[in-house]
XYZ file of C-alpha atoms in Angstrom:
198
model
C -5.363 -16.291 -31.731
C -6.805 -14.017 -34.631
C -10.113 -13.622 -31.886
C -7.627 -12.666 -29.152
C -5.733 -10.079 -30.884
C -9.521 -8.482 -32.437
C -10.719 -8.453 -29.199
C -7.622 -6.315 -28.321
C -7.870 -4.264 -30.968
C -11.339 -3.552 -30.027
C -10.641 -2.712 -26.137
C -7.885 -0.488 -27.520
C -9.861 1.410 -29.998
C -12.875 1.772 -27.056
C -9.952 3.184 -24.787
C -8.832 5.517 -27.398
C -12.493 6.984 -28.096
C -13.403 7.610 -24.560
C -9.855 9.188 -23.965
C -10.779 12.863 -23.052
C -9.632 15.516 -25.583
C -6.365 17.122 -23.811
C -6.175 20.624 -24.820
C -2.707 22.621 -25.397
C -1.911 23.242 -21.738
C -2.574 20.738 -20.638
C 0.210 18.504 -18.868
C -0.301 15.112 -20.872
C -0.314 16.456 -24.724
C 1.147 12.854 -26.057
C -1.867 10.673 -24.687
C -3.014 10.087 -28.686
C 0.223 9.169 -29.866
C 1.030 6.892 -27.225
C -2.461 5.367 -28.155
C -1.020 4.911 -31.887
C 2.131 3.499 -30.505
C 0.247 1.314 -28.020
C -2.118 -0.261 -30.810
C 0.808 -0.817 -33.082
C 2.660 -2.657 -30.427
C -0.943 -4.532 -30.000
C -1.056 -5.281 -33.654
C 2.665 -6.172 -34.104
C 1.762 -8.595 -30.385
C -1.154 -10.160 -32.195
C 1.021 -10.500 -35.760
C 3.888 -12.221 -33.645
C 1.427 -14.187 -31.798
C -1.048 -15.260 -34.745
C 2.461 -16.740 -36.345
C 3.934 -18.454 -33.289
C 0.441 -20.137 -33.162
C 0.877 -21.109 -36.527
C 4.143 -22.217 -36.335
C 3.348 -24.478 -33.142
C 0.033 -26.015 -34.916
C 2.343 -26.795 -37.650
C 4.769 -28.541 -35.436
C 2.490 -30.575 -33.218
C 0.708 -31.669 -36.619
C 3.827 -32.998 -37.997
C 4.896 -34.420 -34.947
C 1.282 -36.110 -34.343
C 2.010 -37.636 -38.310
C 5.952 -38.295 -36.981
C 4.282 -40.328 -34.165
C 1.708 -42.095 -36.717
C 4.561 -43.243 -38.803
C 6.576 -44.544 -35.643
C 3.193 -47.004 -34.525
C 3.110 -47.839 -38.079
C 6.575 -49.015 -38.495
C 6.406 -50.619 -34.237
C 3.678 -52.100 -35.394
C 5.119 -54.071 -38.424
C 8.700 -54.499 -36.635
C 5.849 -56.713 -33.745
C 4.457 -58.521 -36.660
C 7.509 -59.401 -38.281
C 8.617 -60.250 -35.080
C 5.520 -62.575 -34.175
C 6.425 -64.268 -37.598
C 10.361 -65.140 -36.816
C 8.578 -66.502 -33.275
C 6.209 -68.830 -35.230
C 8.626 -69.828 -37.842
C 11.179 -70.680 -34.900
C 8.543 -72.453 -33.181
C 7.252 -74.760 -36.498
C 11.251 -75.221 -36.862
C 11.626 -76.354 -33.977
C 8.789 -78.434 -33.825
C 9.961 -80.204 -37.163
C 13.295 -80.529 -35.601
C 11.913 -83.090 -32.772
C 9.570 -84.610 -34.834
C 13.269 -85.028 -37.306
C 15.395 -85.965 -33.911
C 12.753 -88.982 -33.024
C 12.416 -89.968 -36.492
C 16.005 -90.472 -36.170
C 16.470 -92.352 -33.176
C 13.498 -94.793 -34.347
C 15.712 -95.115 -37.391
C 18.927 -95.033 -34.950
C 16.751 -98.588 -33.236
C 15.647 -99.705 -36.351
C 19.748 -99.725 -37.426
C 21.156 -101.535 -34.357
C 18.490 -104.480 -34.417
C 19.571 -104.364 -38.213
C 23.574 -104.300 -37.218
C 22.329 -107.321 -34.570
C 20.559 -108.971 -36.562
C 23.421 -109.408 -39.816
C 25.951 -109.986 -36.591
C 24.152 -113.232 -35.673
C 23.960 -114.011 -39.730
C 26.931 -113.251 -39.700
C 27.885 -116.398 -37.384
C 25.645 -118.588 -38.630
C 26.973 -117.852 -41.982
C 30.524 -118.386 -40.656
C 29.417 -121.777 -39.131
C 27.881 -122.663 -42.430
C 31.281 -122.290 -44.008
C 32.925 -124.212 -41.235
C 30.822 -127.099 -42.368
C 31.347 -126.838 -45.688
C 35.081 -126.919 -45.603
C 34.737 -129.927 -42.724
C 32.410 -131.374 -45.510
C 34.733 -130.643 -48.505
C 37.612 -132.575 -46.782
C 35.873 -135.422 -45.924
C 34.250 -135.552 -49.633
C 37.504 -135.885 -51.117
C 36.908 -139.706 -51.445
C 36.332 -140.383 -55.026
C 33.508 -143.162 -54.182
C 31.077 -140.389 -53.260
C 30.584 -138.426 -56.706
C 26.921 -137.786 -56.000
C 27.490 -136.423 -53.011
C 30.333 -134.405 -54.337
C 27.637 -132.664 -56.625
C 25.278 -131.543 -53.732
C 27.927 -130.031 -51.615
C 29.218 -128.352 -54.336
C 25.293 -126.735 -54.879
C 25.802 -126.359 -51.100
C 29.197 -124.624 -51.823
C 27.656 -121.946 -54.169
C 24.581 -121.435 -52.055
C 26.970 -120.231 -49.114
C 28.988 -118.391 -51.559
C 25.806 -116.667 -52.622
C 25.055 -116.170 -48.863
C 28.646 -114.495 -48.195
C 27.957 -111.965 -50.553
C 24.789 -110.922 -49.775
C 25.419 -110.766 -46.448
C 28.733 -108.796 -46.911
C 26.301 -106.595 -49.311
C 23.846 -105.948 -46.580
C 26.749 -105.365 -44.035
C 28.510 -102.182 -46.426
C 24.890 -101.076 -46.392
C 24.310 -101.135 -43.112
C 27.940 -99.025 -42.756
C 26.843 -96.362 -45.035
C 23.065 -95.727 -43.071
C 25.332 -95.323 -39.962
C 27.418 -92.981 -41.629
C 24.371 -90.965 -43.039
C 22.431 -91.003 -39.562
C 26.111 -89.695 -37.952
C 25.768 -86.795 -40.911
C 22.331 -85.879 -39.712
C 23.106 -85.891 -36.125
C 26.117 -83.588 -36.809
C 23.609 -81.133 -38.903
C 20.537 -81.425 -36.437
C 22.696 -80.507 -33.563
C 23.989 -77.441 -35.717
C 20.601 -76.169 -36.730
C 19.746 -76.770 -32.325
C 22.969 -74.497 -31.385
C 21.887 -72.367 -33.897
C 17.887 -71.708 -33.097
C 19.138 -71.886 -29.079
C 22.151 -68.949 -30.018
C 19.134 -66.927 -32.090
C 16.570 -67.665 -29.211
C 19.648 -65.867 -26.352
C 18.249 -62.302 -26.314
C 20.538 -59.611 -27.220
């Protein structure tokens, strides 16, 4: 801009020197101050010019830094958001590998509830027995006897408990694996909700 408004400068003073003298009659006596007026106007153009340049270098400058900043920041928000994606992914990944760990353990519980249900009735036949044995051992001529079915006695007594033991056990695992189903299925609605896009 400062080259533009020399190089005007220069035409204008080049004008003004080969300008031919007017003398006093002559019809056009105000050529020279219209020269003056004309390279003021040329200086005051190349003043007004030189600072609009200025003024529009200093805009596109800060808008080329406003524009750095914005691929900056788009370009963290894209990491962060490649981040949440992976972390949603590994969560969800964990949360299948959880659900079948759970339904092996789901299995592994109802052979268990089977299982102490036929225990169960064998241990309930075993007590049949033993009362069907404790009447008929009410004869006083078999003492001996008497002795082994009371060991027998205790031995099913023993039995009872533990099976009544592994039965409250096998009530609280249910309960627990209900607990975990409830909060799996929470944390699922909740990653399938965040996963919806807005």
């Amino acid at each position: 801009m400062a080259a533009l408004a020399l190089c005007l400068l220069w035409a204008l003073t080049a004008a003004a020197r080969t300008a031919p003298v007017s003398s006093p009659g002559d019809p056009e006596p105000a050529q020279y101050e219209e020269l003056t007026l004309l390279f003021h106007g040329a200086l005051q153009l190349g003043q007004t010019l030189n600072s609009v340049y200025k003024t529009t270098e200093a805009r596109l400058t800060e808008a080329g830094n406003n524009l750095g900043l914005f691929d900056r920041a788009l370009e963290l928000l894209r990491t962060e958001v490649n981040q949440g994606w992976d972390a949603t992914q590994e969560l969800r990944t964990r949360l299948s590998e959880m659900q079948m760990e759970e339904d092996d353990l789901q299995q592994s519980t109802e052979a268990t509830a089977q299982l102490l249900g036929e225990v169960a009735r064998a241990q309930q036949a075993l007590q049949d027995n033993v009362r069907h044995l404790e009447a008929q051992l009410k004869d006083p001529w078999l003492g001996h006897a008497r002795h082994e079915f009371e060991t027998l006695k205790a031995h099913a007594d023993k039995q009872s408990h533990l099976l009544w033991a592994l039965a409250g056990h096998v009530q609280r695992q249910r309960r627990e694996m209900a607990e975990q189903q409830r909060w799996l299925r929470q944390i699922q609605e909740r990653l399938h909700t965040a996963a919806l896009p807005a």
